[in-house]
Every structure is written in C-alpha cells, then in structure tokens.
Short mmCIF file of C-alpha atoms in Angstrom, two decimals:
data_model
loop_
_atom_site.label_atom_id
_atom_site.label_comp_id
_atom_site.label_asym_id
_atom_site.label_seq_id
_atom_site.Cartn_x
_atom_site.Cartn_y
_atom_site.Cartn_z
CA MET A 17 -31.85 94.68 38.51
CA GLU A 18 -29.86 94.12 35.39
CA ILE A 19 -26.14 92.38 34.96
CA THR A 20 -23.77 92.79 31.96
CA VAL A 21 -21.99 89.40 31.08
CA THR A 22 -19.85 88.24 28.22
CA LEU A 23 -22.02 85.81 26.07
CA ILE A 24 -20.70 83.03 24.47
CA THR A 25 -22.72 80.65 22.16
CA GLY A 26 -21.92 77.04 20.72
CA ARG A 27 -23.02 73.68 20.22
CA THR A 28 -23.71 71.18 22.99
CA ALA A 29 -24.16 67.50 22.67
CA GLU A 30 -27.83 67.90 23.72
CA GLN A 31 -28.44 70.44 21.02
CA GLY A 32 -27.09 67.96 18.45
CA VAL A 33 -29.07 64.95 20.22
CA GLY A 34 -32.39 66.91 19.61
CA LYS A 35 -31.62 68.61 16.07
CA GLU A 36 -31.30 65.05 14.84
CA ILE A 37 -34.81 63.98 16.15
CA GLY A 38 -36.05 67.11 14.34
CA LYS A 39 -36.03 70.81 14.53
CA THR A 40 -39.72 70.78 15.57
CA SER A 41 -39.05 68.25 18.46
CA GLU A 42 -39.81 69.22 21.98
CA ARG A 43 -36.07 68.14 23.09
CA TYR A 44 -34.44 70.45 20.35
CA GLN A 45 -36.38 73.32 21.72
CA ARG A 46 -35.49 72.56 25.19
CA GLY A 47 -31.90 71.82 24.32
CA VAL A 48 -31.41 75.52 22.79
CA ASN A 49 -33.97 77.66 24.43
CA TYR A 50 -31.80 78.58 27.72
CA ILE A 51 -29.19 80.42 28.86
CA LEU A 52 -26.51 79.04 31.46
CA LEU A 53 -25.95 81.39 34.09
CA ASN A 54 -23.84 81.32 37.26
CA PRO A 55 -25.77 81.03 40.15
CA ARG A 56 -24.18 84.30 41.80
CA ASP A 57 -25.12 86.13 38.97
CA ALA A 58 -28.71 84.60 38.80
CA GLU A 59 -28.94 85.93 42.60
CA ARG A 60 -27.89 89.45 41.59
CA ILE A 61 -30.87 89.68 38.95
CA GLY A 62 -33.13 87.71 41.47
CA VAL A 63 -33.69 84.72 39.15
CA GLU A 64 -33.81 81.07 40.00
CA GLU A 65 -33.72 78.05 37.92
CA GLY A 66 -36.31 77.62 35.30
CA ALA A 67 -36.98 81.64 35.41
CA ALA A 68 -37.50 83.50 32.14
CA VAL A 69 -34.82 85.90 31.51
CA GLU A 70 -34.45 88.83 29.11
CA VAL A 71 -30.98 88.73 27.22
CA SER A 72 -30.27 91.83 25.06
CA THR A 73 -27.02 93.04 22.94
CA LEU A 74 -26.66 96.36 20.95
CA HIS A 75 -28.44 94.19 17.95
CA GLY A 76 -31.19 92.53 19.35
CA SER A 77 -33.17 91.00 22.38
CA THR A 78 -34.43 87.32 23.17
CA ARG A 79 -36.25 85.71 26.22
CA VAL A 80 -35.02 82.31 27.27
CA TRP A 81 -35.24 79.88 30.18
CA CYS A 82 -32.61 80.31 32.86
CA LYS A 83 -30.28 77.48 33.66
CA LEU A 84 -27.86 77.60 36.63
CA SER A 85 -24.41 76.02 36.62
CA GLU A 86 -21.05 76.41 38.39
CA ASP A 87 -19.53 75.35 35.06
CA ILE A 88 -20.00 78.74 34.00
CA GLU A 89 -18.31 81.28 35.93
CA ALA A 90 -19.70 84.54 37.21
CA GLY A 91 -19.52 87.50 34.63
CA MET A 92 -20.15 84.88 31.50
CA ALA A 93 -23.29 83.23 29.93
CA PHE A 94 -23.61 80.47 27.33
CA ILE A 95 -26.43 80.31 24.87
CA PRO A 96 -26.65 77.27 22.71
CA LEU A 97 -26.87 77.88 18.76
CA GLY A 98 -30.49 78.48 17.78
CA PRO A 99 -33.38 80.33 16.76
CA TRP A 100 -33.44 82.09 20.28
CA ALA A 101 -29.85 82.94 20.28
CA ASN A 102 -29.49 84.17 16.69
CA ARG A 103 -31.61 87.14 17.47
CA LEU A 104 -28.79 88.62 19.54
CA PHE A 105 -26.05 89.05 17.09
CA ASP A 106 -24.76 91.41 14.35
CA PRO A 107 -24.75 90.33 10.63
CA GLU A 108 -21.65 92.57 10.06
CA THR A 109 -18.63 90.26 9.23
CA HIS A 110 -16.08 92.93 8.48
CA GLY A 111 -15.18 91.47 5.42
CA THR A 112 -14.75 87.96 6.46
CA GLY A 113 -18.18 86.51 5.88
CA ILE A 114 -18.64 85.25 9.79
CA PRO A 115 -20.43 87.30 12.14
CA SER A 116 -19.31 87.79 15.75
CA VAL A 117 -21.15 85.08 17.99
CA LYS A 118 -18.69 84.61 20.75
CA GLY A 119 -17.54 87.01 23.40
CA VAL A 120 -20.34 89.41 22.70
CA GLU A 121 -21.52 91.76 25.60
CA ALA A 122 -24.87 91.20 26.82
CA LYS A 123 -27.42 92.69 29.40
CA ILE A 124 -29.65 90.03 31.29
CA ARG A 125 -32.54 90.59 33.43
CA ARG A 126 -35.79 88.96 34.81
CA ALA A 127 -38.19 88.80 31.84
CA GLU A 128 -41.67 89.86 32.09
CA GLY A 129 -43.36 87.08 30.28
CA GLU A 130 -42.16 83.45 29.00
CA PRO A 131 -39.89 82.78 26.11
CA PRO A 132 -41.63 82.74 22.59
CA THR A 133 -42.44 79.35 21.41
CA LEU A 134 -40.72 78.05 18.16
CA GLU A 135 -44.04 78.85 16.34
CA GLU A 136 -44.01 82.41 17.83
CA LEU A 137 -40.57 82.85 16.71
CA LEU A 138 -41.44 81.32 12.98
CA LYS A 139 -44.38 83.75 13.01
CA GLU A 140 -42.16 86.82 13.76
CA LEU A 141 -39.61 85.83 11.25
CA LYS A 142 -42.14 85.76 8.50
CA GLY A 143 -43.30 89.00 9.31
CA MET B 3 -32.28 41.06 9.95
CA PRO B 4 -29.53 43.00 8.03
CA VAL B 5 -26.49 44.20 10.14
CA TYR B 6 -24.36 46.85 8.45
CA ARG B 7 -20.85 46.96 9.66
CA SER B 8 -18.22 49.68 8.90
CA VAL B 9 -21.07 52.18 8.72
CA VAL B 10 -19.65 55.83 8.45
CA CYS B 11 -21.59 58.33 10.36
CA PRO B 12 -22.84 61.41 8.61
CA PHE B 13 -23.06 63.85 11.70
CA CYS B 14 -19.65 65.76 12.40
CA GLY B 15 -16.17 65.82 10.59
CA CYS B 16 -14.83 62.81 12.55
CA LEU B 17 -16.90 60.78 10.06
CA CYS B 18 -16.42 57.68 12.68
CA ASP B 19 -16.45 54.74 10.25
CA ASP B 20 -16.75 51.63 12.52
CA LEU B 21 -20.67 51.90 13.42
CA GLU B 22 -22.97 48.77 13.38
CA ILE B 23 -26.48 49.51 12.18
CA THR B 24 -29.18 47.17 12.44
CA VAL B 25 -32.26 47.42 9.83
CA GLU B 26 -35.41 45.96 10.27
CA ASP B 27 -38.23 46.28 7.99
CA ASN B 28 -36.77 49.56 6.33
CA ARG B 29 -36.22 50.95 9.66
CA ILE B 30 -33.05 51.30 11.71
CA VAL B 31 -33.53 49.45 15.27
CA LYS B 32 -30.15 49.51 16.50
CA VAL B 33 -26.89 51.45 16.44
CA ARG B 34 -23.67 50.23 17.92
CA ASN B 35 -20.43 52.35 18.43
CA GLY B 36 -22.24 55.57 17.60
CA CYS B 37 -21.95 58.68 20.21
CA ALA B 38 -25.18 60.12 21.50
CA ILE B 39 -25.86 62.30 18.56
CA SER B 40 -25.04 59.62 16.04
CA THR B 41 -27.40 57.46 17.55
CA SER B 42 -30.10 59.89 17.70
CA LYS B 43 -29.31 60.48 14.12
CA PHE B 44 -29.67 57.27 12.76
CA LEU B 45 -32.75 56.29 15.13
CA HIS B 46 -34.78 59.17 14.58
CA HIS B 47 -33.85 60.03 10.79
CA HIS B 48 -37.46 58.95 9.79
CA GLU B 49 -39.20 61.61 12.32
CA ASN B 50 -40.01 64.84 11.38
CA ARG B 51 -39.46 64.38 7.78
CA VAL B 52 -40.77 66.71 4.72
CA GLU B 53 -43.60 64.32 3.82
CA ASN B 54 -44.25 65.99 0.34
CA PRO B 55 -42.91 68.73 -2.08
CA LEU B 56 -44.49 71.65 -1.19
CA ILE B 57 -45.07 75.14 -2.65
CA ASP B 58 -46.24 77.73 -0.18
CA GLY B 59 -46.98 74.94 2.28
CA LYS B 60 -49.59 73.12 -0.03
CA PRO B 61 -48.34 69.74 -1.39
CA VAL B 62 -47.68 69.44 -4.89
CA ALA B 63 -46.17 66.94 -7.12
CA LEU B 64 -42.24 66.71 -7.41
CA GLU B 65 -42.21 67.78 -11.06
CA GLU B 66 -44.30 70.97 -10.05
CA ALA B 67 -41.93 71.82 -7.25
CA VAL B 68 -38.84 71.38 -9.40
CA LYS B 69 -40.45 73.71 -12.08
CA GLU B 70 -41.36 76.20 -9.56
CA ALA B 71 -37.78 76.22 -8.08
CA ALA B 72 -36.33 76.35 -11.77
CA GLU B 73 -38.81 79.34 -12.45
CA ILE B 74 -37.60 81.05 -9.13
CA LEU B 75 -34.00 80.63 -9.88
CA LYS B 76 -34.30 81.78 -13.43
CA SER B 77 -36.02 84.77 -12.78
CA ALA B 78 -33.68 86.02 -9.93
CA ARG B 79 -31.14 88.80 -10.36
CA ARG B 80 -28.92 87.53 -7.25
CA PRO B 81 -29.77 84.07 -6.40
CA LEU B 82 -27.74 82.47 -3.60
CA ILE B 83 -27.09 78.76 -3.29
CA TYR B 84 -26.06 77.84 0.23
CA GLY B 85 -25.85 75.09 2.64
CA LEU B 86 -24.00 72.08 1.26
CA SER B 87 -21.83 70.90 4.40
CA SER B 88 -24.30 68.14 5.39
CA THR B 89 -24.85 66.50 1.90
CA GLU B 90 -22.55 64.27 -0.31
CA CYS B 91 -19.98 65.58 -2.56
CA GLY B 92 -21.97 64.73 -5.93
CA ALA B 93 -24.85 67.01 -4.74
CA ILE B 94 -22.26 69.77 -4.09
CA ALA B 95 -20.81 69.23 -7.43
CA LYS B 96 -24.33 69.59 -8.93
CA ALA B 97 -25.22 72.83 -6.92
CA ILE B 98 -21.88 74.29 -8.29
CA GLU B 99 -23.22 73.75 -11.53
CA LEU B 100 -26.23 75.10 -11.36
CA ALA B 101 -24.71 78.43 -9.66
CA GLU B 102 -22.92 78.80 -12.85
CA LEU B 103 -25.81 78.09 -14.99
CA ILE B 104 -27.94 80.93 -13.27
CA GLY B 105 -25.08 83.28 -12.83
CA GLY B 106 -25.70 82.98 -9.09
CA VAL B 107 -23.51 82.78 -5.72
CA VAL B 108 -22.58 79.57 -4.18
CA ASP B 109 -21.63 79.65 -0.61
CA ASN B 110 -21.47 76.86 1.93
CA THR B 111 -21.64 76.77 5.74
CA ALA B 112 -17.92 77.08 6.15
CA SER B 113 -18.31 80.94 5.80
CA VAL B 114 -19.86 80.88 9.28
CA CYS B 115 -17.39 78.27 11.03
CA HIS B 116 -14.10 77.81 9.49
CA GLY B 117 -14.10 80.45 6.75
CA PRO B 118 -11.43 82.50 8.53
CA THR B 119 -9.57 78.90 8.86
CA ILE B 120 -9.39 79.08 5.10
CA LEU B 121 -8.38 82.67 4.78
CA ALA B 122 -5.39 81.92 7.13
CA LEU B 123 -4.51 78.92 5.52
CA GLN B 124 -4.52 80.43 2.03
CA THR B 125 -2.30 83.35 3.33
CA LEU B 126 0.43 80.86 5.43
CA GLY B 127 -0.18 77.44 4.40
CA GLU B 128 -0.61 74.55 6.87
CA SER B 129 1.35 71.91 8.59
CA LYS B 130 -1.07 69.03 8.87
CA CYS B 131 -1.54 65.34 9.02
CA THR B 132 -4.18 62.64 9.13
CA LEU B 133 -5.98 61.76 12.07
CA GLY B 134 -4.43 58.41 11.99
CA THR B 135 -1.06 60.00 12.33
CA VAL B 136 -2.21 61.88 15.33
CA ARG B 137 -3.42 58.69 16.91
CA ASN B 138 -0.05 56.78 16.20
CA ARG B 139 2.35 59.49 16.95
CA ALA B 140 1.11 62.45 19.15
CA ASP B 141 2.23 62.73 22.50
CA LEU B 142 1.24 66.26 23.09
CA ILE B 143 -2.26 67.44 22.06
CA ILE B 144 -3.91 70.77 22.28
CA TYR B 145 -7.57 71.69 22.26
CA TRP B 146 -7.78 75.17 21.52
CA GLY B 147 -11.38 76.89 21.65
CA CYS B 148 -13.19 73.72 20.83
CA ASN B 149 -15.00 71.04 22.81
CA PRO B 150 -15.19 67.65 21.31
CA LEU B 151 -16.87 66.48 24.43
CA GLU B 152 -20.07 68.31 23.39
CA ALA B 153 -19.44 68.55 19.33
CA HIS B 154 -16.95 65.88 18.39
CA ILE B 155 -17.82 63.33 21.05
CA ARG B 156 -15.85 60.09 19.76
CA HIS B 157 -12.61 62.36 18.58
CA LEU B 158 -11.09 61.88 21.96
CA THR B 159 -11.12 58.22 22.05
CA ARG B 160 -10.99 57.45 18.30
CA TYR B 161 -8.23 59.81 17.09
CA SER B 162 -6.76 61.96 19.71
CA ALA B 163 -6.29 62.02 23.86
CA MET B 164 -7.35 58.63 24.59
CA ALA B 165 -6.83 56.85 21.12
CA ARG B 166 -4.05 53.89 21.36
CA GLY B 167 -1.93 53.83 18.51
CA LEU B 168 1.41 52.59 17.04
CA TYR B 169 3.72 54.41 19.01
CA THR B 170 0.99 55.44 21.42
CA SER B 171 0.04 52.06 22.78
CA GLY B 172 -0.36 53.44 26.48
CA GLY B 173 -3.32 55.62 25.11
CA ARG B 174 -4.18 58.49 27.38
CA LYS B 175 -0.99 57.98 29.65
CA ASP B 176 1.15 58.15 26.52
CA ARG B 177 0.08 61.82 26.00
CA TYR B 178 0.13 65.18 27.48
CA VAL B 179 -3.04 67.09 27.25
CA VAL B 180 -4.09 70.64 27.31
CA ALA B 181 -7.28 72.57 26.77
CA VAL B 182 -7.41 76.02 26.16
CA ASP B 183 -10.82 78.04 26.43
CA VAL B 184 -12.50 81.01 27.70
CA ARG B 185 -14.71 79.06 30.04
CA GLU B 186 -14.30 75.94 32.27
CA THR B 187 -15.63 73.29 30.05
CA ARG B 188 -15.66 69.43 31.08
CA MET B 189 -12.59 69.42 28.97
CA LYS B 190 -10.99 70.79 31.94
CA ARG B 191 -11.43 67.25 33.40
CA VAL B 192 -9.86 65.57 30.37
CA ALA B 193 -6.94 67.70 30.18
CA ASP B 194 -3.67 67.66 32.14
CA LEU B 195 -3.61 71.51 31.90
CA PHE B 196 -6.16 73.94 31.38
CA LEU B 197 -5.57 77.31 30.53
CA LYS B 198 -8.66 79.74 30.57
CA VAL B 199 -8.12 82.64 28.26
CA ASN B 200 -9.81 86.18 28.65
CA PRO B 201 -12.50 86.40 25.66
CA GLY B 202 -10.89 87.85 22.70
CA GLY B 203 -7.60 87.09 24.06
CA ASP B 204 -6.52 84.27 22.05
CA TYR B 205 -4.18 86.11 19.43
CA GLU B 206 -2.44 87.58 22.32
CA LEU B 207 -2.06 84.34 24.10
CA LEU B 208 -0.70 82.35 20.89
CA SER B 209 1.66 85.53 20.04
CA ALA B 210 3.04 85.13 23.61
CA LEU B 211 3.73 81.50 23.23
CA ARG B 212 5.31 82.19 19.76
CA ALA B 213 7.59 84.43 21.31
CA VAL B 214 8.83 82.37 23.94
CA VAL B 215 9.28 79.42 21.58
CA ARG B 216 11.53 81.84 19.57
CA GLY B 217 13.80 82.37 22.87
CA TYR B 218 11.96 85.75 23.91
CA GLY B 219 11.32 86.28 27.52
CA LEU B 220 8.09 87.66 28.82
CA ASP B 221 8.25 90.63 31.03
CA VAL B 222 4.79 90.68 32.13
CA ASP B 223 2.93 88.53 34.90
CA GLU B 224 0.15 87.22 32.86
CA VAL B 225 -0.99 87.30 29.16
CA SER B 226 -4.58 87.24 28.64
CA GLY B 227 -5.41 85.58 31.92
CA VAL B 228 -2.56 83.21 31.79
CA PRO B 229 0.21 83.33 34.54
CA ARG B 230 3.72 83.79 32.76
CA ASP B 231 5.20 80.56 34.36
CA VAL B 232 2.42 78.40 32.80
CA ILE B 233 3.33 80.01 29.36
CA LEU B 234 7.01 79.36 29.69
CA GLU B 235 6.40 75.86 30.68
CA LEU B 236 3.84 75.08 28.07
CA ALA B 237 6.25 76.50 25.40
CA GLU B 238 8.84 74.29 26.61
CA ARG B 239 6.73 71.05 26.67
CA MET B 240 5.56 72.16 23.06
CA LYS B 241 9.15 72.21 21.87
CA LYS B 242 10.30 68.91 23.83
CA SER B 243 7.29 66.83 22.41
CA ARG B 244 8.01 64.36 19.84
CA PHE B 245 5.03 64.96 18.13
CA GLY B 246 2.45 67.90 18.76
CA ALA B 247 -1.11 68.35 17.40
CA ILE B 248 -3.26 71.66 17.98
CA PHE B 249 -6.81 70.93 17.29
CA PHE B 250 -8.96 74.17 17.13
CA GLY B 251 -12.67 75.29 16.57
CA LEU B 252 -15.04 77.99 16.64
CA GLY B 253 -13.77 79.50 19.80
CA LEU B 254 -10.80 80.93 17.50
CA THR B 255 -12.62 81.65 14.27
CA GLN B 256 -16.09 83.22 15.80
CA SER B 257 -14.32 85.68 18.31
CA GLU B 258 -12.87 88.85 17.89
CA GLY B 259 -9.66 88.60 15.60
CA ARG B 260 -11.13 85.52 13.44
CA HIS B 261 -8.49 84.65 10.68
CA MET B 262 -5.89 86.69 12.59
CA ASN B 263 -6.27 84.10 15.50
CA ILE B 264 -5.71 81.04 13.13
CA GLU B 265 -2.52 82.93 11.48
CA ALA B 266 -1.46 83.27 14.88
CA ALA B 267 -1.96 79.69 15.55
CA ILE B 268 -0.42 78.67 12.20
CA GLY B 269 2.45 80.73 13.03
CA LEU B 270 3.17 79.33 16.15
CA VAL B 271 2.96 75.74 14.44
CA ALA B 272 5.53 76.72 11.83
CA ASP B 273 7.90 78.00 14.91
CA LEU B 274 7.47 74.64 16.89
CA ASN B 275 8.48 72.87 13.50
CA HIS B 276 12.04 74.34 14.08
CA HIS B 277 12.15 72.11 16.99
CA THR B 278 10.08 69.26 16.53
CA LYS B 279 6.95 67.99 14.33
CA PHE B 280 3.82 69.99 15.21
CA VAL B 281 0.47 70.08 13.04
CA LEU B 282 -2.67 72.12 13.26
CA ILE B 283 -6.10 70.39 12.56
CA PRO B 284 -9.47 72.21 12.50
CA MET B 285 -12.46 70.55 14.28
CA ARG B 286 -14.74 70.66 11.26
CA GLY B 287 -18.36 70.92 12.37
CA HIS B 288 -20.66 69.44 9.82
CA TYR B 289 -19.90 66.27 8.34
CA ASN B 290 -19.02 67.28 4.77
CA VAL B 291 -18.25 71.00 5.40
CA ALA B 292 -14.60 69.84 4.32
CA GLY B 293 -15.97 68.35 1.22
CA ALA B 294 -18.13 71.21 0.33
CA ASN B 295 -14.89 73.39 0.42
CA THR B 296 -12.90 70.63 -1.46
CA VAL B 297 -15.50 70.31 -4.18
CA THR B 298 -16.14 73.87 -4.29
CA THR B 299 -12.33 74.25 -5.04
CA TRP B 300 -12.18 71.45 -7.51
CA GLN B 301 -14.86 73.23 -9.70
CA THR B 302 -14.15 77.07 -9.18
CA GLY B 303 -10.59 77.42 -7.95
CA TYR B 304 -12.13 78.57 -4.63
CA PRO B 305 -13.62 76.79 -1.23
CA TYR B 306 -16.68 79.26 -0.58
CA ALA B 307 -18.24 82.54 -1.59
CA VAL B 308 -18.17 82.11 -5.06
CA ASP B 309 -19.87 84.40 -7.58
CA PHE B 310 -20.87 83.38 -11.19
CA SER B 311 -22.81 86.60 -11.97
CA ARG B 312 -19.83 87.59 -14.51
CA GLY B 313 -20.01 84.02 -15.77
CA TYR B 314 -16.83 82.94 -14.53
CA PRO B 315 -16.15 82.44 -10.73
CA ARG B 316 -14.94 85.51 -8.59
CA TYR B 317 -14.09 84.88 -4.74
CA ASN B 318 -14.71 87.28 -2.19
CA PRO B 319 -15.36 86.43 1.60
CA GLY B 320 -17.38 89.23 3.18
CA GLU B 321 -19.08 90.22 0.07
CA TYR B 322 -20.31 86.74 -1.60
CA THR B 323 -20.79 85.20 1.71
CA ALA B 324 -24.38 84.42 2.97
CA VAL B 325 -24.54 86.38 5.84
CA ASP B 326 -23.42 89.59 4.09
CA LEU B 327 -25.59 88.79 0.86
CA LEU B 328 -28.70 88.27 2.62
CA ALA B 329 -28.34 91.14 5.41
CA ARG B 330 -27.44 93.85 2.96
CA GLY B 331 -30.76 92.55 1.27
CA GLU B 332 -28.92 91.81 -1.90
CA ALA B 333 -29.89 88.21 -2.52
CA ASP B 334 -33.42 88.01 -4.14
CA ALA B 335 -33.83 84.15 -4.19
CA ALA B 336 -32.29 81.37 -2.09
CA LEU B 337 -31.65 77.86 -2.68
CA ILE B 338 -30.72 76.37 0.74
CA ILE B 339 -29.54 72.67 0.52
CA ALA B 340 -29.37 70.38 3.87
CA SER B 341 -28.87 73.40 6.07
CA ASP B 342 -31.02 75.64 8.36
CA PRO B 343 -29.90 79.02 8.00
CA ALA B 344 -33.04 80.67 9.16
CA ALA B 345 -32.41 79.08 12.91
CA HIS B 346 -28.96 80.12 12.75
CA LEU B 347 -27.84 83.20 10.82
CA PRO B 348 -27.95 86.29 12.62
CA TYR B 349 -31.69 87.42 12.75
CA LYS B 350 -31.30 90.15 10.02
CA ALA B 351 -29.99 87.73 7.52
CA ALA B 352 -32.22 84.76 8.51
CA ARG B 353 -35.08 87.55 7.95
CA ARG B 354 -34.07 88.11 4.30
CA LEU B 355 -34.60 84.54 3.54
CA ALA B 356 -38.27 84.93 4.76
CA GLU B 357 -38.64 87.89 2.52
CA ILE B 358 -37.41 86.37 -0.82
CA PRO B 359 -38.45 83.25 -2.69
CA THR B 360 -36.58 80.31 -1.06
CA ILE B 361 -36.26 76.96 -2.08
CA VAL B 362 -35.11 74.35 0.43
CA LEU B 363 -33.87 70.62 -0.25
CA ASP B 364 -33.91 68.81 3.10
CA PRO B 365 -35.07 65.19 4.35
CA LYS B 366 -36.30 67.12 7.40
CA ARG B 367 -38.66 69.91 8.68
CA SER B 368 -36.55 72.85 9.80
CA MET B 369 -36.96 76.78 10.33
CA THR B 370 -36.01 77.42 6.93
CA SER B 371 -38.37 74.62 5.52
CA MET B 372 -41.23 76.56 7.28
CA ILE B 373 -40.53 79.78 6.01
CA SER B 374 -39.92 78.72 2.17
CA ARG B 375 -41.83 78.87 -1.01
CA VAL B 376 -40.54 75.69 -2.25
CA VAL B 377 -39.47 72.58 0.02
CA ILE B 378 -38.49 69.48 -1.47
CA PRO B 379 -37.75 66.30 0.44
CA THR B 380 -34.60 64.67 -0.34
CA ALA B 381 -33.07 61.13 0.71
CA ALA B 382 -30.72 61.55 3.92
CA ALA B 383 -27.03 60.99 2.78
CA GLY B 384 -25.32 58.13 4.31
CA ILE B 385 -28.61 56.59 5.53
CA GLU B 386 -30.69 56.46 2.30
CA ALA B 387 -28.22 57.56 -0.34
CA GLU B 388 -24.43 56.49 -0.78
CA GLY B 389 -21.91 59.30 -1.68
CA THR B 390 -18.53 60.50 -0.41
CA ALA B 391 -17.89 63.13 2.45
CA TYR B 392 -14.66 64.49 3.59
CA ARG B 393 -13.43 63.99 7.05
CA MET B 394 -11.76 66.95 9.13
CA ASP B 395 -8.77 65.80 7.83
CA GLY B 396 -9.30 66.02 4.23
CA ILE B 397 -9.72 62.26 4.06
CA PRO B 398 -12.32 61.12 1.64
CA ILE B 399 -14.74 58.22 2.97
CA ARG B 400 -17.57 56.61 1.35
CA LEU B 401 -20.95 57.22 2.73
CA LYS B 402 -23.06 53.89 2.75
CA LYS B 403 -26.83 53.49 1.68
CA LEU B 404 -28.75 51.18 4.43
CA MET B 405 -32.02 51.60 3.21
CA GLU B 406 -34.74 52.91 0.83
CA PRO B 407 -35.78 56.51 1.22
CA PRO B 408 -39.48 56.98 1.47
CA GLU B 409 -41.39 56.38 -1.76
CA GLY B 410 -40.54 59.15 -4.46
CA VAL B 411 -37.92 60.92 -2.47
CA LEU B 412 -34.86 61.42 -4.25
CA PRO B 413 -31.19 62.21 -3.34
CA ASP B 414 -29.88 65.86 -3.40
CA ALA B 415 -27.83 65.19 -6.44
CA GLU B 416 -30.80 64.00 -8.25
CA VAL B 417 -33.21 66.54 -7.39
CA LEU B 418 -30.72 69.17 -8.32
CA SER B 419 -30.16 67.52 -11.53
CA LEU B 420 -33.72 67.69 -12.29
CA ILE B 421 -33.65 71.52 -11.40
CA ILE B 422 -30.80 72.07 -13.95
CA GLU B 423 -32.72 70.36 -16.51
CA GLU B 424 -35.62 72.40 -16.03
CA VAL B 425 -33.48 75.69 -15.85
CA MET B 426 -31.76 74.64 -18.99
CA ARG B 427 -35.04 73.79 -20.96
#
C-alpha cells in the first residue's frame, strides 16, 4: 500500500539544537532522520510510530523513521531539512537559484530495510 | 569566573544581543537568556570540532592545507566560493576578494533561502523598518510562511507578538496576531487568527487580499482554501490597523511561485500604505545571511550569485547560483565557508561537491567536511572571534569574542587572507 502526500520541508528547533552540537551527533541525526505523518495516513500504509518508511518523489527516494502527529493533517507530510531529505528534491531552479523543496508530491510506503545511517549516506555521496 | 553580558547570539537572523555567558577555564559553562538553539550553540561549540587541517582526511600543517587550497583554486577553470552566511562580515569581504582574484563565482546561502525575496525587492522596492519599530508600534502582526517558534525562537518575545514597546506596553494584548501557513503549526496557538492556505496557493491568497484592499469584491466562496468572509475581514483589519508588519519565511520563497509570491506580498504592503503604515520583513535564517548580501553588494554591486570569470562582476541567479552551477556539473572546484551544502542542497548538486576538489573552512565537522579534499578548522565567530553581523532588519551588530579558539586555529578571515597571499604568490 502506498499513499501520495504533499511534502513540506523545513527547520525545527530540535534540528537546530542538534546541528549546534554537531552534524555527526546522535541528537542531530535523530532530529532530521524522520518524516511526520498523520496517524490516519500511517494506518493506510500499515505503519506505526517508529517504523521505517520509504519516501519517493520524481527526483529520488529516501528511507526515514516515521513519527506520527495530529499536528500534520492527512495528505501532508513534513520532513526536516538535512541529508535524508535532500535526496528527494529536483535541483532545477527555473532560473531563480532556488530549488522547490516545499509542496512537492511524494509517495510513501512501508520500507523494506532500516533508514541509512549518516555514514552510509556519506559513503554513497562519495560514490 | 568571567561573565560576559550583552553577548550577541550567532545563530539566527534575530541576533539577540542580551545573552549572559559565563566562561570558566576557557569553556562556556552557563548561558542566560538564550533560546534552546542558542544555548546548544554556546554550550556545545567545542564539540565535534575539526581538530586539524586535513588533506584527503590526513592531518597536515596549516601552511600545507593553505597551499593545497590555493593550488586547487588557481588551477580550477570554474571555481565556486559558497556559504558565508554563518561567518562575520570581514570573512565575507575576504571571500569576495578571493573570488575576484581567481576569476570565480561567489554565492551565499541566500540563493537557497531568501534569494527570491531579493529578486522581488530589486523589482519593486521595499517598505521596511527596524525590529525595534515593530516592537514599539505594530498593533497588527502577520507571520506568513514562517514558524518563529521553531526557527527564530525569541522573535515573538523580543521583537514582535509578545514584546512590550513604547506604544505597545500591553505586549501581546495590544496586538492582533495572524499566522498563515500550509499546515497547522504551533503558531496556531499563538495567533488570534490562523489561515491555512493550500500548498502553492499563497500568490492567489495575497492577490485576493490586494483586490479587497483596493476595494474590489470577491465573487468566489474561498481563495486557496481560505473562506471569503475571512479574507474580507482580514483586509479590513489590515486597513484599520495603526501599524502593520508582515514577517515572512521560506514558505513563500521555496514554494511554487517563489519571487512572484514575494512580489504579491510587496504589492499588498504597498497598497496598504495608502491606508496606514505597513512593512514587510523577511525572517532571515542564518545569523549573518543579511550581512552576506550586504557585503557582497558593497563590493560587487550584487547581493549573491556573482561571477568574476570576465574580470568584472556579473549577476545572474539561476546561472551563477550554487545549486545550478553544481547540478550542471559546471563548477570544477569549490571553497565552502561556514556552511554544509552537502547535507542541504538537492542530492545532484551535493554529489558534485564530492566529485570535485572541495575545500572547507568550518569550526565543526559536517557532511561537507567529510567529503572534502581540504579541511581547515576555523574559530567560531561570535564565540572565539569578533566581527560584525547584520540582523534580519539590516542592522549591523558587533559580535563578541568570549574566549580563545583552540591552539593554532584562526578566524575565517585570517585563513582566507593566507589563501589569498598564497594564490598571489
């Protein structure tokens, strides 16, 4: 089962706190390696709080942990800015310099494996 | 135990300047008045540091790292210098000098945050004031596409919704507060009125408000998810306010429409100034991103996306901006200062940084430092080095040096001076 949502990215206070401890800190990684879903959406794809989900857009995909909250309405999802989120976005800026990272259509389903670690993301980035 | 008062926080564009920091044995032990992020920044600034200059991950002497950096930049055909919004103005000035010297491109992180704001302001101008004026006078405050509770934590209490000022001595109860966002954030609890706009619907909603302010009716039931009556009432409230302020964030600049959204907001504010006093202030993220734009403009005439390849500055967002230059595979070397683009730019652009020789100047380890050829540790501005930064409203504020950096670690500006000397050698 897969759902389509409108994906929003952004900063959070927790991401800020973690980033200032350090990008390699546990707290930073916990603070950005997740997606916020409405419990009804989570139920539709059969995942609970703390499950791994696969998020994909036309431009890429990523695996992150799932957090549930009524603060996000069904049909939308929020993912904090960071190295897990940046795999989802088109570098096309339409002549403005800025890519579209808010309001992007994304598909979400239960993931097969766990989300990659920061080291794994790094390894992949290095190629 | 020295206690430093009136310390400026080098995290976000609020540049709160009332912190009290206690230093013991060259270590920060206490932070007063800071928000959660600020406190984290001061208390943990010594953790996860880059401990040595590195080339290919191996520790080297500073001179060697500087020499390698200069060599990379000199031999590149299309070098990119990027970042700059989390360092002080002296370093930004040096980075631009270096870009001119090597015929490179210099861009700052505004290109992925409020770049579209700048594009719109260049077209239409701006009605602005200082945050102090908002605190003292604004009786209507609108937060559009921004969430200060997460990103500018003390903005509400120091400068806007809850702040007590000269003509707003009642603080929160003297103001009407509106928040507009595509999702119900915690700002809903702060605001008197929360408008949930459809994703991508900001331009339409701003335009509808403009129409009503100009005296036109709306012959639809809703615009972008907001009922007509609510729009009519808000427009009326805006016109009747004594002093209104719109703070806006990346909800407008990073969504569909980008600079056009900001043009619509500027237009609304211009229309409202026929009725009352209204201003528009971008919520600048990094503490000196406004300084990066300001210094780049003094020195080149342009705020970001500046190319020196012809020996004189040219400006073209979309062409000389970091994401474009990297994703096209055009940049063949990069110097990143106080920024972590490998973690934040779209993957294709981040990937390019790993393919080309990249040099990083940063106090801390980051994704970018871990994929870079050359890494040079620097002193943390506002903690281990002084300098000037520009607040989100364009006010320059002097950052303090509270303690010595680790031995042998220099401020960004000094490292850049060494690279410049080496390039000129």
